[in-house]
Coordinates of C-alpha atoms in Angstrom, one line a residue:
X29 CA 65.6 108.8 65.7
X30 CA 64.6 105.5 67.1
X31 CA 67.2 105.6 69.9
X32 CA 66.3 109.2 70.8
X33 CA 62.6 108.3 70.9
X34 CA 63.4 105.3 73.1
X35 CA 65.5 107.4 75.5
X36 CA 62.8 110.1 75.7
X37 CA 60.1 107.6 76.5
X38 CA 62.3 105.9 79.1
X39 CA 63.0 109.3 80.8
X40 CA 59.3 110.1 80.8
X41 CA 58.5 106.7 82.3
X42 CA 61.1 107.3 85.0
X43 CA 59.7 110.7 85.7
X44 CA 56.2 109.3 86.1
X45 CA 57.5 106.6 88.4
X46 CA 59.0 109.3 90.6
X47 CA 55.6 111.0 90.9
X48 CA 53.7 107.7 91.8
X49 CA 52.5 106.9 95.4
X50 CA 54.4 104.3 97.3
X51 CA 54.8 101.3 95.1
X52 CA 53.4 97.9 96.0
X53 CA 55.5 95.3 97.7
X54 CA 55.7 91.8 96.3
X55 CA 53.6 90.2 98.9
X56 CA 50.2 88.5 98.6
X57 CA 47.9 89.8 101.4
X58 CA 44.8 87.8 100.5
X59 CA 43.7 85.4 103.3
X60 CA 43.3 81.8 102.1
X61 CA 44.1 82.8 98.5
X62 CA 44.1 79.3 97.0
X63 CA 41.1 78.1 99.0
X64 CA 43.1 75.4 100.7
X65 CA 41.0 76.0 103.8
X66 CA 37.7 75.9 102.0
X67 CA 35.9 79.3 102.1
X68 CA 37.6 80.5 105.3
X69 CA 38.2 84.2 105.1
X70 CA 35.7 84.7 102.2
X71 CA 32.1 85.6 102.1
X72 CA 30.4 83.7 99.2
X73 CA 26.9 83.5 97.7
X74 CA 25.9 80.4 95.7
X75 CA 29.5 79.1 95.8
X76 CA 31.2 76.1 97.2
X77 CA 34.8 74.9 97.8
X78 CA 35.9 72.1 95.5
X79 CA 38.9 69.8 95.2
X80 CA 38.8 69.5 91.4
X81 CA 39.5 71.0 89.0
X82 CA 42.0 73.3 90.6
X83 CA 44.6 75.7 89.2
X84 CA 47.1 75.0 91.9
X85 CA 47.2 73.4 95.3
X86 CA 44.3 71.3 96.6
X87 CA 41.3 73.7 96.5
X88 CA 39.3 76.0 94.3
X89 CA 35.8 77.5 94.3
X90 CA 32.9 76.9 92.0
X91 CA 30.3 79.7 91.9
X92 CA 26.9 79.0 90.3
X93 CA 24.9 82.2 89.3
X94 CA 21.1 81.8 89.7
X95 CA 18.7 84.6 88.7
X96 CA 19.9 87.9 90.0
X97 CA 22.5 86.2 92.3
X98 CA 25.8 86.3 90.4
X99 CA 27.5 83.9 92.9
X100 CA 30.0 86.5 94.3
X101 CA 32.9 85.6 96.5
X102 CA 34.5 88.6 98.3
X103 CA 37.0 89.4 101.0
X104 CA 37.7 92.7 102.9
X105 CA 41.4 93.3 103.3
X106 CA 43.3 95.9 105.3
X107 CA 45.5 98.1 103.1
X108 CA 47.7 101.2 103.3
X109 CA 46.7 104.6 102.0
X110 CA 48.2 106.1 98.9
X111 CA 49.6 102.8 97.7
X112 CA 49.5 100.9 94.4
X113 CA 48.2 97.3 94.4
X114 CA 48.0 94.6 91.7
X115 CA 45.0 92.2 91.8
X116 CA 44.8 89.0 89.9
X117 CA 42.9 85.6 89.9
X118 CA 42.9 82.4 87.9
X119 CA 39.4 81.7 86.5
X120 CA 37.3 79.5 84.2
X121 CA 33.8 80.1 82.9
X122 CA 31.6 81.9 80.4
X123 CA 31.9 85.4 82.0
X124 CA 33.9 86.1 85.1
X125 CA 34.4 89.5 86.7
X126 CA 37.3 90.5 89.0
X127 CA 37.3 93.8 91.0
X128 CA 38.1 95.8 94.1
X129 CA 36.1 98.6 95.8
X130 CA 36.8 100.9 98.7
X131 CA 37.1 104.6 99.6
X132 CA 38.3 106.1 96.3
X133 CA 38.8 102.6 94.7
X134 CA 36.7 101.1 92.0
X135 CA 38.8 98.7 89.8
X136 CA 37.4 96.0 87.7
X137 CA 38.1 93.7 84.7
X138 CA 36.4 90.6 83.2
X139 CA 37.0 87.8 80.8
X140 CA 35.4 84.9 79.0
X141 CA 37.9 82.1 79.6
X142 CA 35.7 79.1 78.8
X143 CA 37.1 75.7 79.9
X144 CA 40.7 76.8 80.2
X145 CA 42.3 78.5 83.2
X146 CA 42.9 82.2 82.5
X147 CA 44.5 84.9 84.7
X148 CA 42.5 88.1 85.1
X149 CA 44.5 91.2 86.2
X150 CA 43.7 94.7 87.3
X151 CA 45.3 97.4 89.5
X152 CA 44.4 100.4 91.6
X153 CA 45.9 103.0 93.9
X154 CA 44.4 103.6 97.3
X155 CA 43.3 107.1 98.4
X156 CA 44.8 109.1 101.1
X157 CA 42.3 107.8 103.7
X158 CA 41.8 104.3 102.4
X159 CA 42.4 101.6 105.0
X160 CA 40.5 98.6 103.5
X161 CA 39.3 97.3 100.2
X162 CA 36.9 94.6 99.3
X163 CA 38.1 92.3 96.5
X164 CA 35.5 90.2 94.6
X165 CA 34.9 87.7 91.9
X166 CA 31.5 86.8 90.4
X167 CA 29.8 85.4 87.3
X168 CA 26.9 86.7 85.3
X169 CA 23.2 86.1 84.4
X170 CA 22.6 82.6 83.0
X171 CA 26.2 81.9 82.0
X172 CA 26.7 78.8 84.1
X173 CA 29.2 78.0 86.8
X174 CA 32.6 79.6 87.1
X175 CA 35.8 78.4 88.8
X176 CA 38.2 80.5 90.9
X177 CA 41.6 79.8 92.3
X178 CA 44.9 81.5 93.4
X179 CA 43.8 85.1 94.1
X180 CA 46.6 87.6 94.6
X181 CA 46.5 91.1 96.0
X182 CA 50.1 92.2 95.6
X183 CA 51.0 95.0 98.0
X184 CA 51.7 95.9 101.7
X185 CA 49.1 95.1 104.3
X186 CA 48.0 97.4 107.0
X187 CA 48.8 96.9 110.6
X188 CA 48.0 93.3 111.5
X189 CA 44.6 92.9 113.1
X190 CA 44.7 90.3 115.8
X191 CA 41.8 91.5 117.9
X192 CA 38.6 89.6 117.7
X193 CA 35.2 91.4 117.5
X194 CA 33.0 91.5 120.5
X195 CA 30.5 88.7 121.0
X196 CA 27.1 89.5 119.6
X197 CA 24.4 90.3 122.1
X198 CA 20.7 89.6 122.7
X199 CA 20.4 86.4 120.7
X200 CA 16.7 85.5 120.3
X201 CA 14.9 82.8 118.2
X202 CA 11.4 83.4 117.0
X203 CA 9.1 83.8 114.0
X204 CA 8.4 80.1 114.1
X205 CA 6.6 78.2 111.3
X206 CA 6.3 74.5 110.9
X207 CA 9.5 74.4 108.8
X208 CA 11.5 77.5 109.8
X209 CA 12.9 79.6 112.7
X210 CA 14.6 83.0 112.6
X211 CA 17.5 84.0 114.9
X212 CA 18.2 87.7 115.6
X213 CA 20.9 89.4 117.6
X214 CA 22.5 92.8 118.2
X215 CA 25.5 93.9 116.2
X216 CA 29.1 93.2 117.3
X217 CA 31.8 95.9 117.6
X218 CA 35.2 95.6 116.1
X219 CA 38.1 98.0 116.6
X220 CA 39.2 97.6 113.0
X221 CA 35.8 98.7 111.9
X222 CA 35.4 95.7 109.5
X223 CA 33.2 93.0 110.9
X224 CA 33.0 90.8 107.8
X225 CA 30.3 88.3 108.8
X226 CA 28.4 86.5 111.5
X227 CA 28.4 82.7 111.8
X228 CA 25.3 81.0 113.0
X229 CA 25.5 77.4 114.2
X230 CA 22.4 75.2 114.6
X231 CA 22.5 72.3 117.0
X232 CA 26.3 72.6 117.1
X233 CA 26.7 72.0 113.4
X234 CA 28.7 73.8 110.7
X235 CA 27.9 77.5 110.8
X236 CA 26.0 79.5 108.2
X237 CA 27.5 82.9 107.4
X238 CA 25.5 86.1 107.0
X239 CA 26.4 89.8 106.9
X240 CA 23.3 91.0 108.7
X241 CA 22.0 90.5 112.2
X242 CA 19.3 87.9 111.3
X243 CA 19.3 84.4 110.0
X244 CA 16.3 82.2 109.0
X245 CA 16.9 78.5 109.1
X246 CA 14.5 76.6 106.7
X247 CA 13.7 73.0 105.8
X248 CA 13.2 72.2 109.5
X249 CA 10.9 69.5 111.0
X250 CA 7.6 70.5 112.5
X251 CA 7.2 70.6 116.3
X252 CA 10.9 70.2 116.9
X253 CA 13.3 72.1 119.1
X254 CA 16.5 73.6 117.7
X255 CA 19.5 75.3 119.4
X256 CA 21.2 78.3 117.9
X257 CA 24.4 80.2 118.7
X258 CA 26.2 83.0 116.9
X259 CA 29.7 84.6 116.7
X260 CA 31.2 87.6 114.8
X261 CA 34.2 87.3 112.5
X262 CA 36.2 90.2 111.1
X263 CA 37.9 90.5 107.7
X264 CA 41.2 89.3 109.1
X265 CA 39.6 86.1 110.2
X266 CA 39.4 86.9 113.9
X267 CA 36.2 85.5 115.5
X268 CA 34.6 86.2 118.8
X269 CA 33.4 83.5 121.2
X270 CA 30.0 82.0 120.4
X271 CA 27.0 83.3 122.3
X272 CA 25.3 80.9 124.6
X273 CA 22.8 78.7 122.9
X274 CA 19.1 79.8 122.6
X275 CA 16.4 77.3 121.7
X276 CA 13.4 77.7 119.4
X277 CA 10.7 75.3 118.5
X278 CA 8.9 74.9 115.1
X279 CA 5.1 74.9 115.1
X280 CA 3.1 71.8 114.3
X281 CA 2.0 73.6 111.1
X282 CA -1.2 73.8 109.2
X283 CA -3.6 73.7 112.2
X284 CA -2.7 70.1 113.1
X285 CA -3.0 71.2 116.7
X286 CA -1.0 68.2 117.8
X287 CA -4.3 66.3 118.5
X288 CA -4.6 64.4 115.2
X289 CA -3.1 60.9 115.2
X290 CA 0.2 60.0 113.6
X291 CA -1.7 58.3 110.8
X292 CA -4.9 59.9 109.7
X293 CA -8.0 58.9 107.7
X294 CA -9.8 61.6 105.7
X295 CA -13.2 61.2 104.3
X296 CA -15.7 63.3 102.4
X297 CA -19.3 63.3 103.7
X298 CA -22.1 64.0 101.2
X299 CA -23.6 66.6 103.5
X300 CA -25.5 68.6 100.8
X301 CA -26.6 65.8 98.4
X302 CA -27.0 62.0 98.3
X303 CA -25.4 61.1 95.0
X304 CA -27.0 57.7 94.9
X305 CA -25.0 56.3 97.8
X306 CA -27.4 57.3 100.5
X307 CA -27.3 60.0 103.2
X308 CA -25.4 59.5 106.4
X309 CA -26.2 61.6 109.4
X310 CA -23.2 63.3 111.0
X311 CA -23.8 61.4 114.3
X312 CA -23.6 58.1 112.3
X313 CA -20.2 58.8 110.7
X314 CA -17.9 55.9 111.8
X315 CA -15.2 56.5 114.4
X316 CA -12.5 55.5 111.9
X317 CA -12.5 58.9 110.3
X318 CA -10.2 61.6 111.8
X319 CA -11.0 64.4 109.3
X320 CA -14.6 64.8 107.9
X321 CA -14.9 67.1 104.9
X322 CA -18.4 68.4 104.4
X323 CA -19.2 68.2 100.6
X324 CA -19.7 70.8 99.3
X325 CA -19.8 74.6 99.7
X326 CA -20.5 76.1 96.3
X327 CA -20.5 79.6 94.8
X328 CA -23.6 81.5 93.8
X329 CA -21.9 82.1 90.5
X330 CA -18.5 81.1 89.1
X331 CA -16.8 84.5 89.8
X332 CA -18.9 85.8 92.7
X333 CA -16.7 84.3 95.5
X334 CA -19.9 84.0 97.5
X335 CA -19.8 80.5 98.9
X336 CA -23.0 78.9 100.3
X337 CA -23.6 75.6 102.1
X338 CA -26.9 73.9 103.0
X339 CA -27.8 70.5 104.2
X340 CA -29.2 67.9 101.8
X341 CA -32.9 68.7 101.0
X342 CA -35.5 66.3 102.5
X343 CA -36.7 65.4 99.0
X344 CA -33.3 63.8 98.2
X345 CA -32.3 62.8 101.7
X346 CA -35.4 61.8 103.7
X347 CA -33.4 60.9 106.8
X348 CA -31.6 64.2 107.0
X349 CA -31.2 65.6 110.5
X350 CA -32.2 69.1 111.7
X351 CA -29.6 71.8 111.6
X352 CA -29.5 71.8 115.4
X353 CA -28.9 68.1 115.5
X354 CA -26.3 68.5 112.7
X355 CA -24.4 71.1 114.7
X356 CA -24.7 69.1 117.9
X357 CA -23.2 66.0 116.1
X358 CA -20.3 68.1 114.8
X359 CA -19.6 69.2 118.4
X360 CA -19.7 65.6 119.5
X361 CA -17.2 64.6 116.8
X362 CA -14.9 67.4 117.8
X363 CA -15.1 66.3 121.4
X364 CA -13.8 62.9 120.3
X365 CA -10.8 64.6 118.6
X366 CA -12.2 64.7 115.1
X367 CA -11.8 67.6 112.7
X368 CA -14.8 68.8 110.6
X369 CA -14.1 71.0 107.6
X370 CA -16.1 72.7 104.9
X371 CA -14.9 71.5 101.5
X372 CA -15.3 74.1 98.7
X373 CA -15.7 73.2 95.1
X374 CA -16.2 69.7 93.9
X375 CA -17.1 68.7 90.4
X376 CA -19.9 71.2 90.0
X377 CA -18.5 74.1 92.2
X378 CA -16.4 76.2 89.9
X379 CA -14.8 79.0 91.9
X380 CA -12.8 81.7 90.1
X381 CA -11.6 84.6 92.3
X382 CA -10.9 86.9 89.4
X383 CA -11.2 90.1 91.4
X384 CA -10.3 91.4 94.9
X385 CA -14.0 91.9 95.5
X386 CA -14.6 88.2 94.9
X387 CA -11.6 87.4 97.1
X388 CA -13.0 89.4 100.0
X389 CA -16.5 87.9 99.5
X390 CA -14.9 84.4 99.6
X391 CA -13.3 85.2 102.9
X392 CA -16.5 86.6 104.3
X393 CA -18.8 83.9 103.1
X394 CA -16.5 81.0 104.1
X395 CA -16.0 82.5 107.5
X396 CA -19.7 82.7 107.9
X397 CA -20.1 78.9 107.2
X398 CA -17.2 78.0 109.5
X399 CA -18.7 80.2 112.3
X400 CA -22.3 79.0 111.8
X401 CA -21.4 75.3 112.1
X402 CA -18.4 75.6 114.4
X403 CA -16.0 74.0 111.9
X404 CA -12.3 73.4 112.3
X405 CA -11.2 74.6 108.9
X406 CA -11.3 74.4 105.2
X407 CA -10.7 72.0 102.4
X408 CA -10.0 73.3 98.9
X409 CA -11.3 71.0 96.2
X410 CA -11.2 73.3 93.2
X411 CA -11.7 71.3 90.0
X412 CA -12.6 72.0 86.4
X413 CA -11.8 75.5 85.3
X414 CA -11.4 77.1 88.8
X415 CA -7.7 77.5 88.5
X416 CA -5.5 78.4 85.6
X417 CA -2.3 80.3 84.7
X418 CA -2.0 83.2 82.3
X419 CA 0.6 83.3 79.5
X420 CA 4.0 84.3 81.0
X421 CA 3.1 83.4 84.6
X422 CA 6.0 81.1 85.2
X423 CA 7.2 81.9 88.7
X424 CA 6.2 79.4 91.3
X425 CA 7.0 81.7 94.2
X426 CA 5.6 84.9 92.6
X427 CA 2.5 84.1 90.5
X428 CA 0.6 86.9 88.8
X429 CA -2.6 85.3 87.6
X430 CA -5.5 86.9 89.5
X431 CA -7.4 83.6 90.3
X432 CA -4.1 82.3 91.8
X433 CA -3.0 85.4 93.7
X434 CA -6.5 86.1 95.1
X435 CA -7.0 82.5 96.3
X436 CA -3.6 82.6 98.1
X437 CA -4.4 85.9 99.7
X438 CA -7.8 84.6 100.8
X439 CA -6.4 81.5 102.4
X440 CA -3.7 83.5 104.2
X441 CA -6.4 85.8 105.5
X442 CA -8.5 82.9 106.8
X443 CA -5.5 81.3 108.4
X444 CA -4.6 84.6 110.1
X445 CA -8.2 85.1 111.3
X446 CA -8.6 81.7 112.9
X447 CA -5.0 81.1 114.1
X448 CA -2.7 78.2 114.4
X449 CA -5.4 75.6 115.0
X450 CA -7.0 76.3 111.6
X451 CA -7.0 73.1 109.5
X452 CA -6.3 73.5 105.8
X453 CA -6.4 70.6 103.4
X454 CA -6.4 70.4 99.6
X455 CA -7.6 67.8 97.2
X456 CA -6.4 68.6 93.7
X457 CA -6.4 66.2 90.7
X458 CA -3.1 64.9 89.3
X459 CA -3.7 67.2 86.3
X460 CA -3.3 70.2 88.5
X461 CA -0.2 69.0 90.3
X462 CA 2.0 66.1 89.0
X463 CA 1.4 67.1 85.4
X464 CA 3.7 70.0 86.2
X465 CA 6.7 67.7 85.6
X466 CA 5.8 68.1 81.9
X467 CA 3.5 71.1 81.6
X468 CA 2.9 74.4 83.5
X469 CA 0.1 76.6 82.4
X470 CA -0.1 77.5 78.7
X471 CA 3.7 76.8 78.3
X472 CA 6.3 78.8 76.4
X473 CA 4.4 78.6 73.1
X474 CA 1.0 79.3 74.6
X475 CA -0.5 76.0 73.2
X476 CA -0.8 73.9 76.4
X477 CA -3.9 73.8 78.6
X478 CA -3.5 76.8 80.9
X479 CA -4.9 74.8 83.8
X480 CA -1.9 72.5 83.7
X481 CA -0.3 72.2 87.2
X482 CA -2.1 75.4 88.3
X483 CA -2.4 74.2 91.9
X484 CA 1.4 74.3 92.3
X485 CA 1.8 78.0 93.2
X486 CA -1.1 77.7 95.7
X487 CA 0.3 74.7 97.4
X488 CA 3.8 76.3 97.5
X489 CA 2.5 79.5 98.9
X490 CA 0.5 77.7 101.7
X491 CA 3.0 74.9 102.4
X492 CA 3.8 76.2 105.9
X493 CA 0.0 76.5 106.8
X494 CA -1.1 73.3 105.1
X495 CA -2.3 70.5 107.2
X496 CA -2.6 67.9 104.4
X497 CA -2.3 67.6 100.7
X498 CA -4.2 64.6 99.4
X499 CA -4.1 64.6 95.6
X500 CA -6.9 62.6 93.9
X501 CA -5.1 59.5 92.5
X502 CA -8.2 58.7 90.6
X503 CA -10.2 60.0 87.6
X504 CA -6.8 60.6 86.1
X505 CA -5.1 60.0 82.8
X506 CA -1.6 58.5 82.6
X507 CA 0.9 60.7 84.3
X508 CA 4.7 60.8 83.8
X509 CA 6.6 60.0 87.0
X510 CA 10.2 60.9 88.1
X511 CA 11.3 57.8 86.2
X512 CA 10.1 59.5 83.0
X513 CA 7.6 56.6 82.4
X514 CA 3.9 56.9 82.2
X515 CA 1.9 55.5 85.2
X516 CA -1.7 54.5 85.0
X517 CA -4.1 54.6 87.9
X518 CA -5.6 51.5 89.6
X519 CA -2.5 49.8 91.0
X520 CA -0.1 50.4 93.8
X521 CA 2.6 51.6 91.4
X522 CA 0.6 54.6 90.4
X523 CA 0.1 55.8 94.0
X524 CA 3.8 55.3 94.7
X525 CA 4.9 57.3 91.7
X526 CA 2.5 60.1 92.2
X527 CA 3.2 60.4 96.0
X528 CA 6.9 60.2 95.5
X529 CA 6.7 63.3 93.3
X530 CA 5.3 65.3 96.2
X531 CA 7.7 63.9 98.7
X532 CA 10.9 64.2 96.6
X533 CA 9.9 67.4 94.7
X534 CA 10.3 67.7 91.0
X535 CA 11.6 70.1 88.3
X536 CA 8.7 72.0 86.7
X537 CA 8.6 71.2 82.9
X538 CA 11.9 69.3 83.6
X539 CA 13.7 72.6 84.4
X540 CA 16.2 72.0 87.1
X541 CA 16.3 75.7 87.8
X542 CA 12.6 75.8 88.6
X543 CA 11.8 73.1 91.1
X544 CA 8.6 72.4 93.1
X545 CA 10.2 71.7 96.5
X546 CA 9.4 68.5 98.4
X547 CA 6.6 68.5 101.0
X548 CA 7.1 67.0 104.4
X549 CA 5.7 63.5 104.6
X550 CA 3.5 64.6 107.6
X551 CA 1.6 66.9 105.2
X552 CA 0.8 64.3 102.6
X553 CA -1.9 61.6 102.3
X554 CA -2.8 59.3 99.4
X555 CA -6.2 60.1 97.8
X556 CA -8.4 57.2 96.7
X557 CA -11.9 56.2 95.7
X558 CA -13.7 54.2 98.5
X559 CA -15.3 51.7 96.1
X560 CA -15.6 51.0 92.3
X561 CA -18.8 53.1 92.4
X562 CA -17.0 56.2 93.7
X563 CA -14.8 56.9 90.7
X564 CA -12.3 55.6 88.1
X565 CA -9.1 54.3 89.5
X566 CA -10.4 52.2 92.4
X567 CA -7.5 50.3 94.0
X568 CA -7.9 47.2 96.1
X569 CA -7.1 47.1 99.8
X570 CA -4.0 45.0 99.2
X571 CA -2.6 47.3 96.5
X572 CA -3.2 50.4 98.6
X573 CA -1.3 48.9 101.5
X574 CA 1.5 47.7 99.2
X575 CA 1.9 51.3 98.1
X576 CA 1.9 52.6 101.7
X577 CA 4.5 50.0 102.6
X578 CA 6.7 51.0 99.7
X579 CA 6.6 54.7 100.5
X580 CA 6.8 54.5 104.3
X581 CA 9.1 51.4 104.8
X582 CA 10.8 50.8 101.5
X583 CA 9.2 47.3 101.2
X584 CA 6.6 45.8 98.8
X585 CA 7.7 48.1 96.0
X586 CA 6.9 47.3 92.4
X587 CA 8.6 48.6 89.2
X588 CA 8.7 52.2 90.4
X589 CA 11.4 52.8 93.1
X590 CA 10.7 55.9 95.1
X591 CA 13.5 58.5 95.6
X592 CA 13.4 58.0 99.4
X593 CA 11.7 56.2 102.3
X594 CA 9.1 58.4 104.0
X595 CA 8.1 57.0 107.5
X596 CA 6.1 60.1 108.3
X597 CA 3.6 59.6 105.4
X598 CA 0.4 60.8 107.1
X599 CA -2.4 58.6 105.9
X600 CA -5.2 58.1 103.4
X601 CA -8.1 60.2 102.0
X602 CA -11.1 58.8 100.2
X603 CA -14.1 59.9 98.2
X604 CA -16.3 59.1 100.1
X605 CA -17.6 58.1 103.5
X606 CA -21.0 57.5 101.9
X607 CA -19.6 55.2 99.2
X608 CA -17.5 53.4 101.8
X609 CA -20.8 52.6 103.7
X610 CA -22.3 51.5 100.4
X611 CA -19.4 49.1 100.0
X612 CA -19.8 47.6 103.4
X613 CA -17.1 49.8 105.1
X614 CA -14.3 47.9 103.4
X615 CA -12.1 51.0 103.1
X616 CA -12.4 52.5 106.5
X617 CA -12.3 49.2 108.5
X618 CA -9.4 47.6 106.6
X619 CA -7.2 50.7 106.3
X620 CA -7.9 52.0 109.8
X621 CA -6.6 48.7 111.2
X622 CA -3.6 48.8 108.9
X623 CA -2.7 52.4 109.7
X624 CA -3.0 51.7 113.5
X625 CA -0.4 49.0 113.1
X626 CA 2.2 51.3 111.4

């Protein structure tokens, strides 16, 4: 019985074999199957070629899934119709998927090989009209990196494709911001019908691959020219000649306008109150100051969004000038190249844009102030309880808390209304920025202060339009730096540690998958009190300049060693011009001379 069963089964198998389509040949038709030539021939997302560990040869690929990106590597291969193929790959990782798709083809398998190499295998038969398939390998949500090597598609290839696609046409570079440029072009044609990718080279460097007809280059330097060229490559690895180079130039960003000096001094002027330091007329503001922030515009109520500004009353400021003289003096400062802004908020000006109506009123009322006095822009000095994050609002790039969303929309509207010369600055406290290295909003348990680091999504959303961020390195508790040590205000080390966090970027709550990206040094200034009377955390002239030396030159550093050297660090901000005068102009005269020597 056993022999008869065996014979019957064998006969059935032979019969089925006779009915099969053309069987596969023992030939691997994958281009660069062992990644000995890096990623050549492959289109990969969130993956890189590595030299160790490998399954065989000298190369492999490491893919790192992130969010909805599964780190897929794929290759389109010419095949023959009605033909059987075997697909395999050697992999490591938590979850790894192997598959092939094409007309009438949808094969897949997966494994969980862990730290040991494992071979995944699947098979498929092409349809009567199938001429190409796309093979792919990818990971899965939150399962860590995977390794890939020695991919085999066993079967006959189609007719060899040796003809390159046509060169893409109509290359153009535009949509410039201070840190990005976008290249666009018209599609290439390919006789095989399988243009796999376009390769975009910037300034003659290694190309970036994309499957579409647009590419945005990010992380660029403001006010800098970049050259782009593009070519088309098909699935067989044939590439067209590059187009001619086209040049695009990034903007200066944030309303800088190109007419501010390389090193700037920013000061707040008590325009609506005296605060014990004495009133200074606009015409008497010393020439050392490049940006003059009028303090303060304040709301009619916390949630109204209706911002009002008026000059200091005569009863408090007997020497206050008339509005006409005030406006004329602003004009005169601007003629000298100075920028005059309205600063919104301050210690007493709580602004919560909880509704779209408040958002729109904010835009309308701030515009009215800017237009009335002919100002250059806006400073955001939201303190206290103005900003906060709701429970579950953890996305830096896509916040959901209304006071955050509405502020971002309002600032973008104002920027759009006034154009590229609109100056935008921000003066948050360390609690609202650097504290994000430890805490972000109410945190996963809902027990932290929901205001923690709540400026970060606003700064991030406006980074291309921001002229200057000058965090208040004063009136601050101890803050943990990137060295995981607490730093206390009053000495140069505190300013170095706090500023380095802005210029190097930092993981929010220590999460390497959720990072506040570094700001360009040209957009960052150090915020300081002008005198011991102006606020806690006064730092002597010598200590301030040691901090600036350490950050911009890498010299005079103390215990904290910054993650880089930042020659473009823009300058200094102080609270306030009035307290500087009260202290004999020590801040402005000493630091202006120092900055001019840098």
